[in-house]
XYZ file of C-alpha atoms in Angstrom:
542
model
C 0.000 0.000 0.000
C 1.424 3.403 -0.982
C 0.962 6.685 0.843
C -1.537 7.744 -1.852
C -3.688 4.593 -1.788
C -7.384 5.478 -1.722
C -6.959 8.993 -3.122
C -9.318 8.329 -6.026
C -12.125 7.001 -3.851
C -11.769 9.848 -1.342
C -11.791 12.333 -4.210
C -15.027 10.800 -5.508
C -16.623 10.984 -2.067
C -15.527 14.611 -1.581
C -16.827 15.533 -5.034
C -20.189 13.962 -4.271
C -20.451 15.861 -0.965
C -19.449 19.194 -2.516
C -21.215 18.926 -5.853
C -23.898 21.453 -4.900
C -21.503 23.865 -3.172
C -19.090 23.821 -6.101
C -21.945 24.330 -8.522
C -23.126 27.371 -6.527
C -19.595 28.837 -6.454
C -18.931 28.317 -10.165
C -22.365 29.393 -11.400
C -22.338 32.372 -9.019
C -18.969 33.586 -10.291
C -20.025 33.093 -13.912
C -23.361 34.844 -13.314
C -21.567 37.954 -12.040
C -18.402 37.930 -14.172
C -20.026 37.631 -17.613
C -22.554 40.512 -17.271
C -19.937 42.632 -15.475
C -17.532 42.284 -18.378
C -20.270 42.982 -20.902
C -21.340 46.068 -18.954
C -17.804 47.481 -18.947
C -17.689 47.064 -22.710
C -21.030 48.866 -23.084
C -20.199 51.718 -20.697
C -16.760 52.582 -22.095
C -17.266 52.611 -25.857
C -15.736 55.832 -27.158
C -12.023 56.787 -26.990
C -12.973 59.782 -24.791
C -14.733 57.559 -22.258
C -11.828 55.124 -22.189
C -9.235 57.898 -21.837
C -11.233 59.533 -19.053
C -11.475 56.333 -17.025
C -7.843 55.333 -17.504
C -6.459 58.798 -16.696
C -8.556 59.050 -13.535
C -7.710 55.528 -12.340
C -3.980 55.878 -13.023
C -3.566 58.793 -10.608
C -6.009 57.536 -7.981
C -4.251 55.732 -5.143
C -7.537 54.343 -3.859
C -8.524 52.981 -7.280
C -5.132 51.324 -7.722
C -5.337 49.798 -4.234
C -8.794 48.294 -4.658
C -8.988 47.485 -8.379
C -5.361 47.164 -9.416
C -3.413 49.327 -11.861
C -4.636 50.277 -15.330
C -2.432 48.947 -18.115
C -3.198 51.333 -20.953
C -5.996 53.231 -22.684
C -7.843 50.188 -24.000
C -11.202 48.602 -23.338
C -9.455 45.360 -22.334
C -7.446 47.198 -19.687
C -10.660 48.551 -18.132
C -12.261 45.089 -18.187
C -9.340 43.661 -16.252
C -9.287 46.540 -13.774
C -13.021 46.374 -13.082
C -13.434 42.606 -12.844
C -10.217 40.636 -12.374
C -8.994 41.793 -8.951
C -12.467 41.635 -7.419
C -12.936 37.999 -8.440
C -9.522 36.905 -7.170
C -10.949 37.315 -3.661
C -13.851 34.943 -4.408
C -11.579 32.308 -5.956
C -9.049 32.542 -3.117
C -11.709 32.095 -0.413
C -13.343 29.245 -2.341
C -10.026 27.379 -2.523
C -9.027 27.824 1.137
C -12.451 26.884 2.504
C -12.594 23.803 0.274
C -9.216 22.415 1.362
C -9.743 23.065 5.087
C -13.224 21.485 4.926
C -11.844 18.226 3.499
C -8.701 18.012 5.649
C -8.680 19.584 9.093
C -12.470 19.607 9.528
C -12.651 15.904 8.628
C -9.947 15.087 11.173
C -11.664 17.201 13.815
C -14.932 15.341 13.262
C -13.174 11.964 13.552
C -14.082 10.793 10.056
C -10.465 10.695 8.834
C -9.536 8.314 11.650
C -12.478 6.093 10.777
C -11.504 6.065 7.093
C -7.862 5.512 8.017
C -8.740 2.152 9.598
C -9.198 0.845 6.025
C -6.626 0.672 3.220
C -5.981 4.390 2.926
C -2.541 5.937 2.535
C -1.107 8.638 4.766
C -1.358 11.382 2.140
C -4.621 10.252 0.528
C -7.023 12.682 2.336
C -4.786 15.665 1.613
C -4.236 14.579 -2.000
C -7.992 14.122 -2.488
C -8.714 17.607 -1.125
C -6.083 19.189 -3.372
C -7.410 17.227 -6.367
C -10.900 18.599 -5.707
C -9.435 22.113 -5.431
C -7.686 21.525 -8.763
C -10.983 20.510 -10.376
C -12.743 23.586 -8.955
C -10.047 25.927 -10.225
C -10.040 24.168 -13.595
C -13.726 25.033 -13.859
C -12.836 28.615 -12.901
C -10.387 28.663 -15.834
C -13.234 27.660 -18.118
C -15.630 30.245 -16.676
C -13.146 33.136 -16.964
C -12.093 32.111 -20.484
C -15.721 31.845 -21.601
C -16.645 35.172 -20.008
C -13.994 37.085 -21.913
C -14.651 35.220 -25.168
C -18.349 36.061 -24.904
C -17.251 39.706 -24.893
C -15.503 39.182 -28.210
C -11.938 38.934 -26.909
C -9.253 36.655 -28.364
C -9.202 33.028 -27.217
C -5.497 32.838 -26.350
C -5.525 35.932 -24.122
C -8.849 34.899 -22.554
C -7.373 31.493 -21.757
C -4.334 33.175 -20.243
C -6.596 35.262 -17.984
C -8.401 32.092 -16.905
C -5.138 30.276 -16.222
C -3.915 33.215 -14.124
C -7.071 33.107 -11.998
C -6.966 29.306 -11.635
C -3.256 29.220 -10.793
C -3.772 31.881 -8.143
C -6.623 29.844 -6.643
C -4.460 26.716 -6.511
C -1.686 28.607 -4.689
C -4.199 29.536 -1.989
C -5.314 25.896 -1.898
C -1.665 24.995 -1.221
C -1.467 27.613 1.536
C -4.623 26.177 3.119
C -3.091 22.683 2.924
C -0.107 23.926 4.954
C -2.307 25.723 7.479
C -4.393 22.558 7.957
C -1.259 20.821 9.276
C -0.528 23.539 11.827
C -3.714 23.853 13.855
C -5.904 21.385 15.684
C -9.271 22.909 14.822
C -10.925 23.797 11.523
C -12.001 27.145 12.940
C -8.400 28.178 13.588
C -7.323 26.822 10.182
C -10.050 28.784 8.397
C -9.158 31.921 10.357
C -5.456 31.683 9.451
C -6.155 30.756 5.812
C -8.696 33.586 5.510
C -6.195 35.928 7.136
C -3.612 34.941 4.532
C -6.072 35.925 1.781
C -6.504 39.327 3.418
C -2.760 39.729 3.938
C -1.874 38.996 0.313
C -4.705 41.229 -0.925
C -3.330 44.035 1.260
C 0.208 43.322 0.030
C -0.960 43.636 -3.573
C -2.924 46.783 -2.714
C 0.167 48.399 -1.182
C 2.299 47.471 -4.202
C -0.272 48.825 -6.650
C -1.089 51.932 -4.590
C 2.549 52.978 -4.514
C 3.194 51.940 -8.114
C 4.798 54.244 -10.644
C 2.608 56.147 -13.113
C 4.269 55.852 -16.513
C 4.918 58.867 -18.778
C 1.654 59.888 -20.426
C -0.377 59.068 -17.313
C -2.242 56.133 -18.881
C -0.403 53.188 -17.361
C 0.856 52.200 -13.919
C 3.772 49.906 -13.118
C 3.136 48.032 -9.879
C 5.552 48.230 -6.964
C 7.731 45.408 -5.690
C 5.249 44.323 -2.992
C 2.799 43.208 -5.706
C 5.253 40.541 -6.885
C 5.091 38.800 -3.492
C 1.313 38.340 -3.637
C -0.354 35.502 -5.612
C -3.078 37.977 -6.548
C -0.489 40.467 -7.770
C 1.297 37.785 -9.777
C -1.982 36.754 -11.417
C -2.555 40.413 -12.354
C 0.997 40.643 -13.728
C 0.078 38.134 -16.442
C -1.538 41.214 -18.049
C -3.731 39.265 -20.510
C -4.880 41.186 -23.599
C -2.032 43.668 -23.028
C 1.306 41.820 -22.881
C 0.287 38.188 -22.276
C 3.142 37.501 -19.846
C 3.713 33.827 -19.117
C 6.427 34.137 -16.485
C 3.974 34.901 -13.585
C 2.252 31.572 -14.307
C 5.599 29.814 -13.973
C 6.210 31.552 -10.626
C 2.719 30.600 -9.414
C 3.256 26.970 -10.509
C 6.582 26.762 -8.670
C 4.979 28.335 -5.569
C 2.169 25.778 -5.729
C 4.552 22.806 -5.917
C 6.600 24.175 -3.009
C 3.421 24.674 -0.960
C 2.185 21.145 -1.682
C 5.614 19.727 -0.849
C 5.630 21.601 2.460
C 2.104 20.402 3.278
C 3.019 16.751 2.597
C 6.200 17.066 4.646
C 4.338 18.635 7.573
C 1.666 15.929 7.364
C 4.373 13.277 7.824
C 5.625 15.051 10.963
C 2.419 14.962 13.014
C -0.061 12.470 14.411
C -3.589 12.143 13.077
C -5.933 14.571 14.813
C -3.187 16.800 16.163
C -1.594 19.954 14.764
C 2.039 20.994 14.717
C 0.985 23.885 16.941
C -0.146 22.072 20.089
C -3.450 23.066 21.617
C -3.014 24.905 24.885
C -4.173 23.210 28.025
C -6.912 25.059 29.808
C -6.790 25.947 33.514
C -7.782 23.332 36.060
C -10.885 25.288 37.031
C -13.082 27.648 35.039
C -13.587 31.303 35.845
C -16.846 32.321 37.457
C -17.722 34.357 34.346
C -17.928 31.167 32.272
C -20.872 29.960 34.312
C -23.148 32.422 32.495
C -24.279 32.184 28.882
C -22.896 35.645 28.094
C -19.517 34.864 29.674
C -19.209 31.651 27.669
C -20.229 33.369 24.417
C -17.626 36.101 24.979
C -14.931 33.522 25.702
C -15.770 31.671 22.483
C -15.633 34.832 20.363
C -12.766 36.635 22.104
C -10.050 35.442 19.723
C -12.141 36.248 16.670
C -12.807 39.795 17.881
C -9.118 40.413 18.619
C -7.999 39.061 15.227
C -10.524 41.117 13.253
C -9.735 44.229 15.342
C -6.030 44.048 14.500
C -6.742 43.617 10.789
C -9.276 46.464 10.716
C -6.949 48.811 12.636
C -4.032 48.212 10.252
C -6.196 48.688 7.165
C -7.892 51.789 8.620
C -4.536 53.470 9.272
C -3.431 52.667 5.713
C -6.630 53.996 4.113
C -6.677 57.057 6.388
C -3.143 57.953 5.325
C -4.099 57.674 1.615
C -6.958 60.191 1.947
C -4.552 63.118 2.090
C -2.962 61.939 -1.130
C -6.380 62.074 -2.804
C -6.697 65.681 -1.617
C -3.282 66.569 -3.041
C -4.158 65.011 -6.364
C -7.394 66.991 -6.499
C -5.754 70.298 -5.673
C -3.010 69.805 -8.252
C -5.355 69.397 -11.210
C -8.662 71.168 -11.515
C -9.548 69.339 -14.729
C -8.786 66.022 -13.097
C -10.940 66.874 -10.088
C -13.880 67.754 -12.299
C -13.493 64.590 -14.338
C -13.260 62.312 -11.314
C -16.133 64.135 -9.658
C -18.279 63.316 -12.682
C -17.250 59.680 -12.463
C -17.732 59.477 -8.715
C -20.745 61.762 -8.396
C -19.267 63.960 -5.662
C -17.561 67.330 -5.573
C -15.625 66.533 -2.445
C -13.406 63.707 -3.615
C -11.637 63.237 -0.316
C -14.925 62.825 1.523
C -16.200 60.503 -1.225
C -13.061 58.406 -0.826
C -13.437 58.347 2.976
C -17.124 57.411 2.702
C -16.223 54.576 0.325
C -13.500 53.385 2.702
C -15.864 53.399 5.682
C -18.443 51.441 3.695
C -15.789 48.759 3.200
C -15.275 48.609 6.957
C -19.023 48.160 7.285
C -18.761 45.165 4.934
C -15.862 43.782 6.986
C -17.816 44.173 10.256
C -20.755 42.339 8.691
C -18.361 39.615 7.474
C -17.130 39.221 11.043
C -20.721 39.050 12.317
C -21.681 36.307 9.861
C -18.546 34.327 10.720
C -19.085 34.746 14.477
C -22.725 33.672 14.290
C -21.686 30.440 12.547
C -20.594 29.334 16.014
C -24.152 28.756 17.195
C -24.751 26.160 14.482
C -21.436 24.389 15.101
C -22.241 24.235 18.825
C -25.525 22.518 17.998
C -24.186 20.220 15.262
C -21.274 19.006 17.411
C -23.486 18.221 20.393
C -22.181 20.820 22.837
C -25.377 22.886 22.839
C -27.377 19.991 24.239
C -24.937 19.701 27.154
C -25.146 23.440 27.864
C -28.942 23.445 27.788
C -29.034 20.410 30.086
C -27.968 22.762 32.888
C -29.648 25.928 34.081
C -29.095 27.905 30.848
C -32.314 28.847 29.064
C -32.546 28.683 25.279
C -33.448 32.358 24.981
C -30.428 33.387 27.074
C -28.067 31.212 25.052
C -28.996 32.510 21.603
C -29.329 36.087 22.879
C -25.852 35.905 24.398
C -24.301 35.104 21.024
C -26.340 37.792 19.280
C -25.388 40.467 21.832
C -21.683 39.556 21.944
C -21.518 39.478 18.130
C -23.267 42.850 17.932
C -20.793 44.294 20.443
C -17.890 42.805 18.475
C -19.123 44.378 15.226
C -19.576 47.725 17.014
C -15.990 47.549 18.277
C -14.729 46.925 14.723
C -16.468 49.923 13.126
C -15.432 52.139 16.053
C -11.801 51.049 15.665
C -12.044 51.730 11.928
C -13.502 55.206 12.480
C -10.995 56.164 15.184
C -7.928 54.798 13.357
C -8.830 56.269 9.958
C -10.059 59.550 11.458
C -7.031 60.132 13.666
C -4.599 59.210 10.862
C -6.321 61.445 8.327
C -6.782 64.207 10.911
C -3.085 64.269 11.828
C -1.991 64.310 8.183
C -4.480 67.081 7.291
C -3.883 69.108 10.494
C -7.587 68.868 11.313
C -7.656 66.148 13.917
C -10.816 66.984 15.842
C -13.104 67.485 12.838
C -11.870 64.494 10.834
C -11.817 62.117 13.791
C -15.382 63.050 14.747
C -16.624 62.733 11.150
C -15.126 59.284 10.611
C -16.252 57.982 14.002
C -19.751 59.027 12.976
C -19.214 57.294 9.617
C -18.275 54.158 11.529
C -21.265 54.343 13.881
C -23.794 54.421 11.018
C -22.528 50.965 9.988
C -23.744 49.419 13.277
C -27.347 48.828 12.066
C -25.926 46.710 9.239
C -24.131 44.505 11.759
C -27.278 44.139 13.878
C -29.366 43.300 10.797
C -27.066 40.485 9.683
C -26.794 39.147 13.255
C -30.587 38.961 13.470
C -30.952 37.397 10.002
C -28.336 34.697 10.693
C -30.039 33.922 14.020
C -33.415 33.722 12.250
C -32.023 31.334 9.618
C -30.503 29.245 12.409
C -33.853 29.027 14.148
C -35.801 28.102 10.997
C -33.362 26.141 8.785
C -30.452 25.056 11.007
C -28.982 22.491 8.588
C -28.415 25.024 5.792
C -28.332 28.246 7.815
C -24.584 28.804 7.343
C -24.758 28.423 3.568
C -27.794 30.714 3.348
C -26.125 33.335 5.551
C -22.974 33.486 3.416
C -25.076 33.516 0.240
C -27.078 36.481 1.510
C -23.889 38.289 2.524
C -22.130 37.633 -0.800
C -25.221 38.554 -2.813
C -25.729 41.812 -0.903
C -22.093 42.766 -1.360
C -22.114 41.875 -5.067
C -25.192 44.056 -5.638
C -23.539 46.977 -3.830
C -20.293 46.543 -5.775
C -21.663 45.760 -9.221
C -25.290 46.926 -9.193
C -24.613 50.245 -10.936
C -22.176 48.661 -13.374
C -24.694 45.970 -14.303
C -27.402 48.632 -14.621
C -29.699 46.735 -12.287
C -33.131 48.292 -11.666
C -33.484 50.361 -8.509
C -35.671 47.795 -6.753
C -32.952 45.158 -7.237
C -30.225 47.448 -5.884
C -32.440 48.245 -2.889
C -32.431 44.539 -1.968
C -28.891 44.965 -0.674
C -28.809 46.434 2.877
C -25.376 47.907 2.112
C -26.904 50.385 -0.342
C -29.091 52.067 2.306
C -26.390 53.349 4.649
C -25.659 57.127 4.383
C -22.271 57.787 2.770
C -20.859 59.894 5.598
C -18.857 62.192 5.367
C -19.724 62.723 1.675
C -23.469 62.974 2.435
C -25.650 64.340 5.196
C -27.009 61.971 7.805
C -30.454 60.536 6.975
C -32.248 58.654 9.717
C -35.094 56.941 7.855
C -33.045 54.027 6.365
C -31.267 53.556 9.691
C -34.553 53.314 11.575
C -35.982 50.894 9.004
C -32.939 48.620 9.277
C -33.132 48.706 13.085
C -36.841 47.856 12.986
C -36.266 44.886 10.656
C -33.373 43.762 12.838
C -35.518 43.864 15.977
C -38.303 41.914 14.273
C -35.939 39.238 12.965
C -34.240 38.934 16.358
C -37.541 38.512 18.211
C -38.711 35.861 15.755
C -35.348 34.083 15.981
C -35.531 33.788 19.757
C -39.173 32.695 19.718
C -38.736 30.101 16.959
C -35.547 28.667 18.456
C -37.323 28.162 21.790
C -39.923 25.964 20.092
C -37.861 23.763 17.798
C -35.930 20.577 18.536
C -32.161 20.439 18.878
C -30.706 18.714 15.825
C -27.172 17.683 14.931
C -27.871 17.048 11.241
């Protein structure tokens, strides 16, 4: 028996389990990517429109950080800038979640040990997970290639764009395979793997933000930091412009090194354990853990700290860039007018700050959805039944998680407002005004957090088995509508379906209370129904 014996059968079983999830991922990406690319082609038709977009994006630090650099005054360059970088995030998360789910999560649940009692090689589970990730990313190659070909672009360059996206996804699958060997729980593995996605996205953003604008102002050469990010390397393929092949070679070498490291680390640990040993808890529990709220806080403490650090670092970075937007505006009146037309605001700095704070609102909601997943895992793994066997009431238990998650989300948006406001205030010599404005911009994001907390709790109470999938689908769909709704020319009623589109864009706009009050009312209704419905249903582990 070799170390890979049983890989094919495990791959077949994993494919059968994930067939619906993979289908949702692939179809979802295709459903957004194809119309997005077509919309870009329809919006930027004339040379004047193309020149206007490229010139504005080339000098905008924020645009380079979030969308990547423009590569010339062509329609293809705009398509890449508007669609490629955004979808690298989806593909990266898909790959990391897939690998962790079929490696560390399987070990944690005890299924790998059960399977290992048969004729299954040491590396078979890991090889099966990576094979499934390879299949998923191969489908991504097909989707991206088809999307660009549908828009009338050349097959060879479209295929190169697809290969860049797929290779980047496989590198993140390799990173997840390494992480799965380090930790003892799937939650920690997902947190580290997800953190790596955020780190490499930030690394690419820094490299692109501080890139060099080429003579003529229509092209940007990325900085060195971009070359150390898989997302940056995928972008450096520059399909339709230069069709570079060398980044694919670098990504392939990185993937093989990552897989080699993962296999080596797997051989150095026992089944069920991680290379980072789990810490032993104290001999006796603190008095605070005897309450439902104390236990919920203890379970979410690490998540809150991790998200807070990430938000603080990003807020300082974005706050420091705001002053650069102001300098760019003051140096060119024509440029300010052109960008104002594109962005719809006369105060570009405030528009940039409002956009940045809306991203922190999305991040706080992402934290809330992730934190609320805990209530389902507690039920599915049998711990909830033990907790409820004592003196803890059902209403107190679910309310404790909702309240602690709401507090955690509030902390995140406050940190974002304070860090970005203080940084921007110091650099603009207007500390008090800017700090107050951005703290207010952070506070208006709180209703969004409360709404998603209540909706996830409601889904948990009504459809526990699929509540996690529905929650992430709702989050991803709402974000996609906010990000691409205008580009796709969706009708107003469709754009209004996303809660993200109802939050006032402070400091670019005046405060309006009606959408805030509506969101709070819906949140309260969903929370009340969640508590009432959960009290009446049975506890289920399936």
